[in-house]
Short mmCIF file of C-alpha atoms in Angstrom, two decimals:
data_model
loop_
_atom_site.label_atom_id
_atom_site.label_comp_id
_atom_site.label_asym_id
_atom_site.label_seq_id
_atom_site.Cartn_x
_atom_site.Cartn_y
_atom_site.Cartn_z
CA UNK A 1 152.85 137.05 -9.35
CA UNK A 2 154.87 139.44 -6.86
CA UNK A 3 152.33 141.13 -5.08
CA UNK A 4 153.47 141.97 -1.73
CA UNK A 5 157.14 141.52 -1.90
CA UNK A 6 159.10 144.73 -1.39
CA UNK A 7 162.66 144.85 -2.90
CA UNK A 8 164.42 144.44 -5.87
CA UNK A 9 166.34 141.25 -6.74
CA UNK A 10 169.26 143.14 -8.83
CA UNK A 11 170.05 140.31 -10.87
CA UNK A 12 171.70 138.27 -8.09
CA UNK A 13 170.72 135.38 -5.69
CA UNK A 14 169.85 136.14 -2.20
CA UNK A 15 173.20 135.67 -0.72
CA UNK A 16 174.87 137.84 -3.56
CA UNK A 17 172.36 140.68 -3.08
CA UNK A 18 172.98 140.57 0.77
CA UNK A 19 176.63 140.98 0.17
CA UNK A 20 176.29 143.58 -2.52
CA UNK A 21 174.32 145.78 0.14
CA UNK A 22 176.34 145.40 2.79
CA UNK A 23 179.45 146.04 0.72
CA UNK A 24 177.49 149.11 -0.29
CA UNK A 25 176.25 150.10 3.00
CA UNK A 26 180.09 149.88 4.35
CA UNK A 27 181.34 152.05 1.62
CA UNK A 28 178.42 154.61 2.25
CA UNK A 29 179.06 154.90 6.15
CA UNK A 30 182.63 155.27 5.48
CA UNK A 31 182.96 157.80 2.52
CA UNK A 32 179.32 159.27 3.34
CA UNK A 33 178.59 159.45 -0.27
CA UNK A 34 179.08 156.88 -3.09
CA UNK A 35 178.08 156.64 -7.00
CA UNK A 36 176.05 153.57 -7.91
CA UNK A 37 173.03 152.69 -10.52
CA UNK A 38 169.47 153.87 -9.53
CA UNK A 39 168.22 150.53 -8.47
CA UNK A 40 171.16 149.68 -6.33
CA UNK A 41 170.64 153.23 -4.59
CA UNK A 42 167.11 152.78 -3.87
CA UNK A 43 167.80 149.39 -2.29
CA UNK A 44 170.94 150.94 -0.39
CA UNK A 45 168.65 153.71 0.92
CA UNK A 46 166.06 151.28 2.46
CA UNK A 47 168.86 148.86 4.01
CA UNK A 48 171.24 151.70 5.77
CA UNK A 49 168.19 153.76 7.22
CA UNK A 50 167.25 150.18 8.65
CA UNK A 51 170.75 150.11 10.08
CA UNK A 52 170.89 153.56 11.27
CA UNK A 53 167.71 153.20 13.11
CA UNK A 54 168.79 150.12 15.08
CA UNK A 55 171.79 152.10 15.86
CA UNK A 56 170.08 154.94 17.38
CA UNK A 57 168.02 152.69 19.71
CA UNK A 58 171.51 152.23 21.55
CA UNK A 59 172.38 149.49 24.11
CA UNK A 60 174.55 146.27 23.42
CA UNK A 61 171.57 144.65 21.42
CA UNK A 62 171.51 147.41 18.99
CA UNK A 63 175.34 147.03 18.64
CA UNK A 64 174.80 143.61 18.06
CA UNK A 65 172.46 144.06 15.31
CA UNK A 66 174.54 146.55 13.53
CA UNK A 67 177.48 144.19 13.86
CA UNK A 68 175.60 141.43 12.32
CA UNK A 69 175.11 143.52 9.04
CA UNK A 70 178.41 145.69 9.16
CA UNK A 71 181.43 143.81 9.55
CA UNK A 72 184.14 146.60 9.67
CA UNK A 73 184.85 147.87 13.33
CA UNK A 74 185.69 151.26 11.97
CA UNK A 75 182.76 151.69 10.09
CA UNK A 76 180.64 150.47 13.09
CA UNK A 77 182.75 152.86 15.47
CA UNK A 78 181.94 155.57 12.97
CA UNK A 79 178.29 154.63 13.11
CA UNK A 80 177.60 155.00 17.05
CA UNK A 81 180.27 157.78 17.57
CA UNK A 82 179.39 160.09 14.60
CA UNK A 83 176.40 159.15 12.74
CA UNK A 84 174.18 158.39 15.73
CA UNK A 85 174.59 161.76 17.51
CA UNK A 86 174.46 163.49 13.99
CA UNK A 87 170.81 161.79 13.34
CA UNK A 88 169.43 162.01 16.95
CA UNK A 89 166.97 164.76 15.82
CA UNK A 90 165.56 162.95 12.69
CA UNK A 91 162.97 160.50 12.75
CA UNK A 92 164.32 158.99 9.27
CA UNK A 93 165.15 160.30 5.94
CA UNK A 94 169.15 159.91 6.60
CA UNK A 95 170.14 159.26 3.32
CA UNK A 96 169.46 161.59 0.07
CA UNK A 97 169.50 160.28 -3.87
CA UNK A 98 170.78 162.79 -6.13
CA UNK A 99 170.09 161.67 -9.68
CA UNK A 100 173.53 162.33 -11.77
CA UNK A 101 172.50 160.93 -15.41
CA UNK A 102 173.55 158.20 -17.38
CA UNK A 103 176.92 156.12 -17.24
CA UNK A 104 178.61 156.44 -20.62
CA UNK A 105 179.38 152.58 -21.28
CA UNK A 106 175.85 151.10 -21.15
CA UNK A 107 173.32 154.02 -20.31
CA UNK A 108 172.57 152.64 -16.97
CA UNK A 109 170.92 155.59 -14.75
CA UNK A 110 173.61 156.70 -12.00
CA UNK A 111 172.73 158.40 -8.95
CA UNK A 112 174.52 159.78 -5.91
CA UNK A 113 173.80 158.53 -2.55
CA UNK A 114 174.74 160.71 0.63
CA UNK A 115 174.08 160.67 4.25
CA UNK A 116 172.17 163.72 5.23
CA UNK A 117 173.71 166.55 7.65
CA UNK A 118 172.01 167.34 11.01
CA UNK A 119 168.30 168.44 11.18
CA UNK A 120 168.25 172.36 10.58
CA UNK A 121 166.26 174.10 13.27
CA UNK A 122 163.82 176.66 11.76
CA UNK A 123 162.64 179.53 14.20
#
């Protein structure tokens, strides 16, 4: 039984799954939105939110932890210089999943994953 085990296998080995999530997260941080299947989108949200939360802590250790996950220096700079200041008021919920429908080739559910904007202050 799989009780108490969070996460999806996505039909891949552990290393393949980790590589997929790193690749999807890098693309998400670079373009700020990507289109992928529903299961991958839900796993990507978990992964990306953890990376942003680690980056928000600041300091050298946070930089090293993010650098372990995201290998692209350009994307790492974008995370620390643009995304962290944008999300400094947010406690979570940095990503949004919008359902787009079904892919024509295999009828797989397709979602748009995008990074949210800054938190709107209500008066």
